[in-house]
Amino acid sequence: MSRQLIYKSLLVIIIGCLTFLGGLQLYKHRHFQTPMVAGPSVTQVKKLSDYVPDLKGTMADTNVFFLEGKEPGGKMLVIAGTHSNEPAALLSALIFLENSTVEKGTLIIIPQFNNSGGRNTRSGDGYPLYFQIKTRWGHKKFRMGNRVASPLDQWPDPDVYVHYPDRQLLSYLDIRNTNRTWPGRPNGSLMEKVTYAAMELIRKENVDLAIDVHGAETMFPVTNCIVAPENSLRIATMTSLTLKATEGFDNHVEPSPKGFRGLSHREIGDFSDALPFLLEAPIPFLDQPTGPKTVDLLLEGKDPFLLKLSKKGKLFVPYDEQGWPISKRVGQHCSAVLEIAKQFSRRNSEKALKISHVPRYADVVNNGVGFYYKDPSKADKKNVFYN
Ligand SMILES: [Zn+2]
C-alpha cells in the first residue's frame, strides 16, 4: 500500500469517528425526553394529532393537557415552546401544569408546541444542548431547542416562503417557524399542519383566550411586553397597568400589526373567536453582541457587553449587574397569564376562570423556578408524561 493511500485512509477514519461522535450527541439530544408531572386538575391528555391526524407518528406531534374545573366557565389555552430557544415559556407552562388547581373553567396547556424545534439546535451559534434547573429534589434537565423546526422533520426550504393564505413573502427559514405559519392548513407543510391543529383545537374546544408565551432580545423594541390585536387590547392594557401597580414590573402593550402575517397574535384572532395575546420577557442570551452562549448566560442573563450597551442607552429594558435571571422572567409570565384570566373573568362572569396554587412574580423570584417542580420519580407513574 502506498504511503498516500495510508494517509487518506487514516483521514477518512478520523473524519468518520468525529462525525459519529458529534452525531451521537445530536441523536441523544433529539431523543431526550423531559418528564412532566400532570397536576391535580389534569383531566385529559390529548395530542395535537387528535386535531390533524397527519401529525401522528411525526416529531411534530406533542402533548395537549386539559385542566378542567368542576364548575363550567371560560377556556384559556397557554402555548409554550413556539420558539424552543426561549425556555422561560416552557418553564412557566410547567409550573401551571404541575401546580394549578382549576376550580372554574378550563385551562389547556401545550408545553412544547414546536416539538421538532425543541429537538433541534443552532450549532453555528454554539448553543448548549441542555440546561438544568435546581429543584428541592435535585436538578431537572431540559433540552435547549431552536427557533425553528428541525430540517430532519421538514425539508427542503424554499428560496422564499409564501405565507398561506395571504401570500405575503417571508424569509425562507420562517417556513419552519411556528410563529409565522399561522393559521396553517391541513395539507400544507408540517409546521402549517401544527398551527392548523392548534387552530382546530381553538375552534372545536371554543377557546376564549389564547396566550402564546415567548422571550425576546433586550435590544429588540418588542420585548418585556404583551402583544395584542384590536379585540384583546383592552384586557392587555388592564393587565399591564395592574401588574405595574400591584407587582411592580413593566410589561407594556404592543398592538399587533395588521399587515404582518403568520403570527399567532394576528391569525388566531382573525381565524377564530378567541382573544389572542403574546407574552415577551427579555432573554439576553438571544442578543447578538454577547459573550459565549453558555447555560449561565441563558439562566442568569448577565453579560458585560450588554451592560456596556445599557449604559449607552441601547437596550429596551432596564439592565444592571443583576442581569435578567430566569426566575424574574418566569415570574412575569406566571403573573401575566393569571392576570389576563382575571381581567377576562371580570368582564365575562358567565365565562369566568378560577385558577389557584400558581405562584405569582414575587413568589417565583423569592423561591426560584425549580421550587415548583414535582419529582417525577416520586409521582404516580400514570401522571408522568414525556415529550
Ligand atoms: Zn419567540
Coordinates of C-alpha atoms and ligand atoms in Angstrom, one line a residue:
M1 CA 0.0 0.0 0.0
S2 CA 1.4 3.4 -0.9
R3 CA 2.1 5.9 1.8
Q4 CA -0.5 8.3 0.3
L5 CA -3.3 5.7 0.5
I6 CA -2.5 5.1 4.2
Y7 CA -2.8 8.8 4.9
K8 CA -6.0 9.1 3.0
S9 CA -7.5 6.0 4.8
L10 CA -6.4 7.4 8.2
L11 CA -8.1 10.7 7.4
V12 CA -11.3 9.0 6.4
I13 CA -11.3 7.0 9.6
I14 CA -10.7 10.2 11.8
I15 CA -13.4 12.2 10.0
G16 CA -15.8 9.2 10.3
C17 CA -15.1 9.0 14.1
L18 CA -15.6 12.7 14.6
T19 CA -18.8 12.7 12.6
F20 CA -20.1 9.7 14.6
L21 CA -19.2 11.3 18.0
G22 CA -20.8 14.6 17.0
G23 CA -23.8 13.0 15.5
L24 CA -24.3 10.8 18.6
Q25 CA -24.7 13.8 20.8
L26 CA -27.2 15.3 18.5
Y27 CA -29.1 12.0 18.2
K28 CA -29.2 11.7 22.0
H29 CA -30.4 15.4 22.3
R30 CA -33.2 14.7 19.7
H31 CA -34.5 11.7 21.6
F32 CA -34.1 13.1 25.1
Q33 CA -37.4 13.1 26.9
T34 CA -38.5 15.6 29.6
P35 CA -40.8 14.1 32.2
M36 CA -43.7 16.3 33.2
V37 CA -46.0 15.5 36.2
A38 CA -49.6 16.2 35.5
G39 CA -51.0 18.2 38.4
P40 CA -54.2 17.7 40.4
S41 CA -56.5 19.4 37.8
V42 CA -55.4 17.5 34.7
T43 CA -58.4 15.5 33.4
Q44 CA -57.3 14.6 29.9
V45 CA -54.1 14.5 27.9
K46 CA -54.6 14.7 24.2
K47 CA -52.2 15.1 21.3
L48 CA -52.1 17.7 18.5
S49 CA -52.7 14.8 16.1
D50 CA -56.2 14.4 17.6
Y51 CA -56.9 17.6 15.6
V52 CA -54.8 16.8 12.5
P53 CA -54.3 13.0 12.2
D54 CA -51.4 13.5 9.7
L55 CA -49.2 14.6 12.7
K56 CA -49.4 11.2 14.3
G57 CA -46.1 9.4 14.5
T58 CA -44.1 12.6 13.5
M59 CA -41.7 14.5 15.7
A60 CA -44.1 17.5 15.4
D61 CA -46.8 15.8 17.4
T62 CA -47.0 17.0 21.0
N63 CA -49.0 16.7 24.3
V64 CA -52.0 18.9 25.0
F65 CA -53.1 18.9 28.7
F66 CA -56.6 19.7 29.7
L67 CA -57.2 21.0 33.3
E68 CA -60.9 21.2 33.8
G69 CA -62.6 22.8 36.8
K70 CA -65.7 21.3 38.5
E71 CA -67.7 24.4 37.6
P72 CA -68.0 25.4 33.9
G73 CA -66.5 28.7 32.8
G74 CA -64.2 30.2 30.2
K75 CA -61.4 28.3 28.4
M76 CA -57.8 29.5 28.3
L77 CA -55.1 28.0 26.1
V78 CA -51.4 28.5 27.1
I79 CA -48.9 27.7 24.3
A80 CA -45.2 27.4 25.2
G81 CA -42.3 26.3 23.2
T82 CA -43.3 28.0 19.9
H83 CA -39.7 29.0 20.0
S84 CA -37.8 26.4 21.9
N85 CA -34.8 28.6 22.4
E86 CA -36.9 30.8 24.7
P87 CA -37.1 28.5 27.7
A88 CA -38.9 30.8 30.2
A89 CA -42.1 29.8 28.3
L90 CA -41.8 26.1 28.9
L91 CA -40.7 26.6 32.5
S92 CA -43.8 28.8 33.2
A93 CA -46.1 26.4 31.4
L94 CA -44.7 23.5 33.6
I95 CA -45.4 25.5 36.8
F96 CA -49.1 25.8 35.6
L97 CA -49.3 22.2 34.6
E98 CA -47.8 20.7 37.8
N99 CA -49.4 23.1 40.4
S100 CA -52.7 24.6 39.1
T101 CA -56.0 23.9 40.8
V102 CA -58.7 24.9 38.4
E103 CA -61.9 25.5 40.2
K104 CA -63.9 27.1 37.4
G105 CA -63.4 26.9 33.6
T106 CA -60.7 25.0 31.6
L107 CA -57.0 25.6 31.2
I108 CA -55.4 23.9 28.2
I109 CA -51.6 23.8 28.1
I110 CA -49.3 22.9 25.3
P111 CA -45.8 23.0 26.9
Q112 CA -43.7 22.1 23.8
F113 CA -45.7 23.5 20.8
N114 CA -42.9 23.2 18.1
N115 CA -41.8 19.8 19.4
S116 CA -39.5 19.4 16.4
G117 CA -37.9 22.8 17.2
G118 CA -37.3 21.6 20.7
R119 CA -35.2 18.7 19.3
N120 CA -33.1 21.0 17.1
T121 CA -30.1 23.2 17.9
R122 CA -28.2 26.1 16.4
S123 CA -24.7 24.7 16.0
G124 CA -23.2 27.7 14.3
D125 CA -24.2 29.8 17.4
G126 CA -22.7 27.3 19.9
Y127 CA -26.0 26.8 21.8
P128 CA -25.8 24.5 24.8
L129 CA -27.8 21.3 24.2
Y130 CA -29.2 21.1 27.7
F131 CA -29.8 23.2 30.8
Q132 CA -30.7 22.3 34.4
I133 CA -32.9 23.9 36.9
K134 CA -32.2 23.3 40.6
T135 CA -35.2 21.9 42.5
R136 CA -35.9 20.7 46.0
W137 CA -35.2 17.1 45.0
G138 CA -32.2 17.5 42.6
H139 CA -31.7 19.1 39.2
K140 CA -34.3 18.9 36.4
K141 CA -32.8 18.6 33.0
F142 CA -34.3 20.2 29.9
R143 CA -33.4 20.2 26.2
M144 CA -32.4 23.6 24.8
G145 CA -34.0 23.9 21.4
N146 CA -34.0 26.2 18.4
R147 CA -36.3 28.8 17.0
V148 CA -37.4 26.7 14.0
A149 CA -38.2 23.1 13.4
S150 CA -35.5 20.6 12.6
P151 CA -34.7 20.1 8.9
L152 CA -34.8 16.4 9.7
D153 CA -38.6 16.8 10.0
Q154 CA -39.3 19.5 7.4
W155 CA -37.0 19.9 4.4
P156 CA -36.1 21.3 1.9
D157 CA -36.7 25.0 2.5
P158 CA -37.9 27.2 -0.4
D159 CA -35.9 30.3 -1.6
V160 CA -38.8 32.5 -0.3
Y161 CA -41.6 31.4 2.0
V162 CA -45.0 32.3 0.6
H163 CA -47.4 32.6 3.6
Y164 CA -50.8 30.9 3.3
P165 CA -53.4 32.3 2.8
D166 CA -52.1 35.9 2.4
R167 CA -49.3 35.1 0.0
Q168 CA -47.1 37.6 1.9
L169 CA -43.4 36.9 1.2
L170 CA -41.4 35.9 4.2
S171 CA -37.8 34.7 4.9
Y172 CA -37.2 31.1 3.7
L173 CA -36.4 30.0 7.3
D174 CA -39.8 31.1 8.6
I175 CA -41.5 28.1 6.8
R176 CA -40.2 26.1 9.8
N177 CA -41.2 28.9 12.4
T178 CA -44.5 28.2 14.1
N179 CA -44.9 31.9 14.8
R180 CA -45.0 32.5 11.0
T181 CA -47.2 29.6 9.8
W182 CA -50.5 30.5 11.5
P183 CA -53.3 29.9 10.6
G184 CA -51.9 26.9 8.8
R185 CA -53.6 24.4 6.6
P186 CA -54.3 20.6 6.8
N187 CA -52.5 19.7 3.6
G188 CA -49.5 22.2 3.9
S189 CA -46.0 21.8 5.3
L190 CA -45.5 20.0 8.6
M191 CA -45.4 23.3 10.6
E192 CA -48.5 24.6 8.8
K193 CA -50.2 21.4 10.0
V194 CA -49.0 22.1 13.6
T195 CA -50.5 25.6 13.6
Y196 CA -53.7 24.3 11.8
A197 CA -54.1 21.7 14.5
A198 CA -53.9 24.4 17.2
M199 CA -56.5 26.5 15.2
E200 CA -58.7 23.4 15.1
L201 CA -58.3 22.9 18.8
I202 CA -59.2 26.6 19.5
R203 CA -62.3 26.4 17.3
K204 CA -63.5 22.9 18.3
E205 CA -62.9 23.5 22.1
N206 CA -64.4 27.0 21.9
V207 CA -61.2 28.6 23.5
D208 CA -61.8 32.1 24.8
L209 CA -58.2 33.2 25.5
A210 CA -55.1 32.0 23.7
I211 CA -51.7 33.0 25.2
D212 CA -48.5 32.3 23.3
V213 CA -45.5 32.7 25.6
H214 CA -42.1 33.9 24.3
G215 CA -38.9 35.7 25.1
A216 CA -37.2 38.5 23.1
E217 CA -33.8 40.2 22.9
T218 CA -33.1 43.2 25.2
M219 CA -32.0 45.2 22.1
F220 CA -35.4 44.5 20.3
P221 CA -38.2 47.0 21.0
V222 CA -40.9 44.3 21.2
T223 CA -39.6 42.9 24.5
N224 CA -41.0 42.9 28.0
C225 CA -44.5 43.3 26.7
I226 CA -47.9 41.9 25.8
V227 CA -48.6 41.9 22.1
A228 CA -52.4 42.1 21.4
P229 CA -54.6 42.7 18.4
E230 CA -57.6 45.1 18.5
N231 CA -60.0 42.8 20.3
S232 CA -57.6 41.9 23.0
L233 CA -56.2 45.4 23.6
R234 CA -58.5 46.3 26.5
I235 CA -57.7 43.2 28.6
A236 CA -53.9 43.5 27.7
T237 CA -53.9 47.2 28.8
M238 CA -55.7 46.5 32.1
T239 CA -53.3 43.5 32.7
S240 CA -50.2 45.7 32.0
L241 CA -51.4 48.5 34.3
T242 CA -52.5 46.1 37.1
L243 CA -49.2 44.3 37.0
K244 CA -47.2 47.5 37.2
A245 CA -49.4 48.9 40.1
T246 CA -49.6 45.7 42.2
E247 CA -46.5 43.7 41.4
G248 CA -44.1 46.5 40.3
F249 CA -42.8 45.2 37.0
D250 CA -43.1 46.6 33.5
N251 CA -45.0 44.7 30.8
H252 CA -46.1 47.3 28.2
V253 CA -48.6 46.7 25.5
E254 CA -47.7 46.4 21.8
P255 CA -50.5 46.4 19.2
S256 CA -50.4 43.5 16.8
P257 CA -49.7 44.9 13.3
K258 CA -52.4 44.1 10.8
G259 CA -50.0 43.8 7.8
F260 CA -47.6 41.3 9.3
R261 CA -49.0 37.8 8.7
G262 CA -48.4 34.4 10.1
L263 CA -48.1 35.4 13.7
S264 CA -50.2 33.8 16.5
H265 CA -51.3 37.2 17.9
R266 CA -52.7 38.2 14.5
E267 CA -54.1 35.0 12.9
I268 CA -55.7 33.4 16.0
G269 CA -57.9 36.4 16.3
D270 CA -58.7 36.6 12.6
F271 CA -59.5 32.9 12.2
S272 CA -61.3 32.1 15.4
D273 CA -63.4 33.8 18.2
A274 CA -60.5 33.5 20.7
L275 CA -58.7 36.6 22.1
P276 CA -55.0 36.2 21.4
F277 CA -52.1 37.5 23.5
L278 CA -48.4 37.0 23.0
L279 CA -46.1 37.5 26.1
E280 CA -42.5 38.6 25.7
A281 CA -40.0 38.5 28.5
P282 CA -36.4 39.7 28.0
I283 CA -33.8 37.0 27.2
P284 CA -30.3 38.4 27.0
F285 CA -29.0 35.1 25.7
L286 CA -30.6 35.8 22.3
D287 CA -29.0 39.2 21.9
Q288 CA -26.2 39.2 19.3
P289 CA -23.4 41.2 21.0
T290 CA -22.9 38.9 24.0
G291 CA -20.1 36.7 25.2
P292 CA -20.3 32.9 24.7
K293 CA -23.7 31.4 24.7
T294 CA -23.4 29.5 28.0
V295 CA -26.0 28.0 30.3
D296 CA -25.1 30.7 32.8
L297 CA -26.0 33.4 30.3
L298 CA -29.2 31.6 29.5
L299 CA -30.3 31.3 33.1
E300 CA -28.8 34.4 34.7
G301 CA -28.9 36.8 31.7
K302 CA -25.6 38.5 32.9
D303 CA -23.4 39.8 30.2
P304 CA -20.6 42.5 30.3
F305 CA -21.2 43.7 26.7
L306 CA -25.0 44.2 27.3
L307 CA -24.1 46.1 30.5
K308 CA -21.9 48.5 28.4
L309 CA -24.7 48.9 25.8
S310 CA -27.2 49.5 28.5
K311 CA -25.1 52.4 29.8
K312 CA -25.1 53.8 26.3
G313 CA -29.0 53.6 26.3
K314 CA -29.1 50.9 23.6
L315 CA -31.3 48.4 25.4
F316 CA -35.1 48.5 25.6
V317 CA -35.2 47.2 29.2
P318 CA -33.5 48.2 32.4
Y319 CA -30.3 46.3 32.8
D320 CA -27.7 46.2 35.5
E321 CA -25.1 43.8 37.1
Q322 CA -28.0 41.5 38.2
G323 CA -28.8 40.6 34.5
W324 CA -32.2 39.1 33.9
P325 CA -32.4 35.9 36.0
I326 CA -34.8 33.2 34.8
S327 CA -36.9 33.5 38.0
K328 CA -37.8 37.1 37.0
R329 CA -38.8 36.1 33.5
V330 CA -40.8 33.0 34.6
G331 CA -42.4 35.0 37.4
Q332 CA -43.5 37.7 34.9
H333 CA -45.1 35.1 32.7
C334 CA -46.9 33.4 35.6
S335 CA -48.4 36.8 36.8
A336 CA -49.3 37.9 33.3
V337 CA -51.2 34.7 32.4
L338 CA -53.1 34.8 35.8
E339 CA -53.9 38.5 35.4
I340 CA -55.2 38.1 31.8
A341 CA -57.5 35.3 33.1
K342 CA -58.6 37.6 35.9
Q343 CA -59.3 40.6 33.7
F344 CA -61.3 38.5 31.2
S345 CA -63.3 36.9 34.1
R346 CA -64.2 40.3 35.5
R347 CA -65.8 41.3 32.1
N348 CA -67.3 37.9 31.3
S349 CA -68.8 36.5 34.6
E350 CA -70.5 33.5 32.8
K351 CA -67.2 32.6 31.3
A352 CA -65.0 33.2 34.4
L353 CA -61.9 31.2 35.1
K354 CA -60.7 30.4 38.6
I355 CA -57.2 29.1 39.0
S356 CA -55.3 28.8 42.3
H357 CA -52.0 27.4 43.6
V358 CA -50.0 29.1 40.9
P359 CA -47.2 31.4 42.2
R360 CA -47.0 35.0 41.1
Y361 CA -43.9 37.1 40.3
A362 CA -42.7 37.7 43.8
D363 CA -43.1 34.1 44.8
V364 CA -41.1 32.8 41.9
V365 CA -38.3 35.4 42.4
N366 CA -38.1 34.5 46.1
N367 CA -38.3 30.7 45.8
G368 CA -36.7 30.1 42.4
V369 CA -38.3 28.3 39.5
G370 CA -37.4 24.8 40.5
F371 CA -39.2 25.1 43.8
Y372 CA -42.5 24.4 42.0
Y373 CA -41.5 21.3 40.1
K374 CA -42.6 17.8 41.2
D375 CA -40.2 14.9 41.5
P376 CA -41.2 12.5 38.6
S377 CA -39.6 9.6 40.4
K378 CA -41.9 10.0 43.4
A379 CA -45.1 10.7 41.4
D380 CA -47.7 8.1 40.4
K381 CA -46.5 6.8 37.0
K382 CA -49.9 7.4 35.4
N383 CA -49.4 11.1 36.0
V384 CA -45.9 11.3 34.4
F385 CA -45.9 12.3 30.7
Y386 CA -42.9 12.5 28.4
N387 CA -42.4 14.9 25.5
Ligands
ZN1 ZN -40.3 33.9 20.3

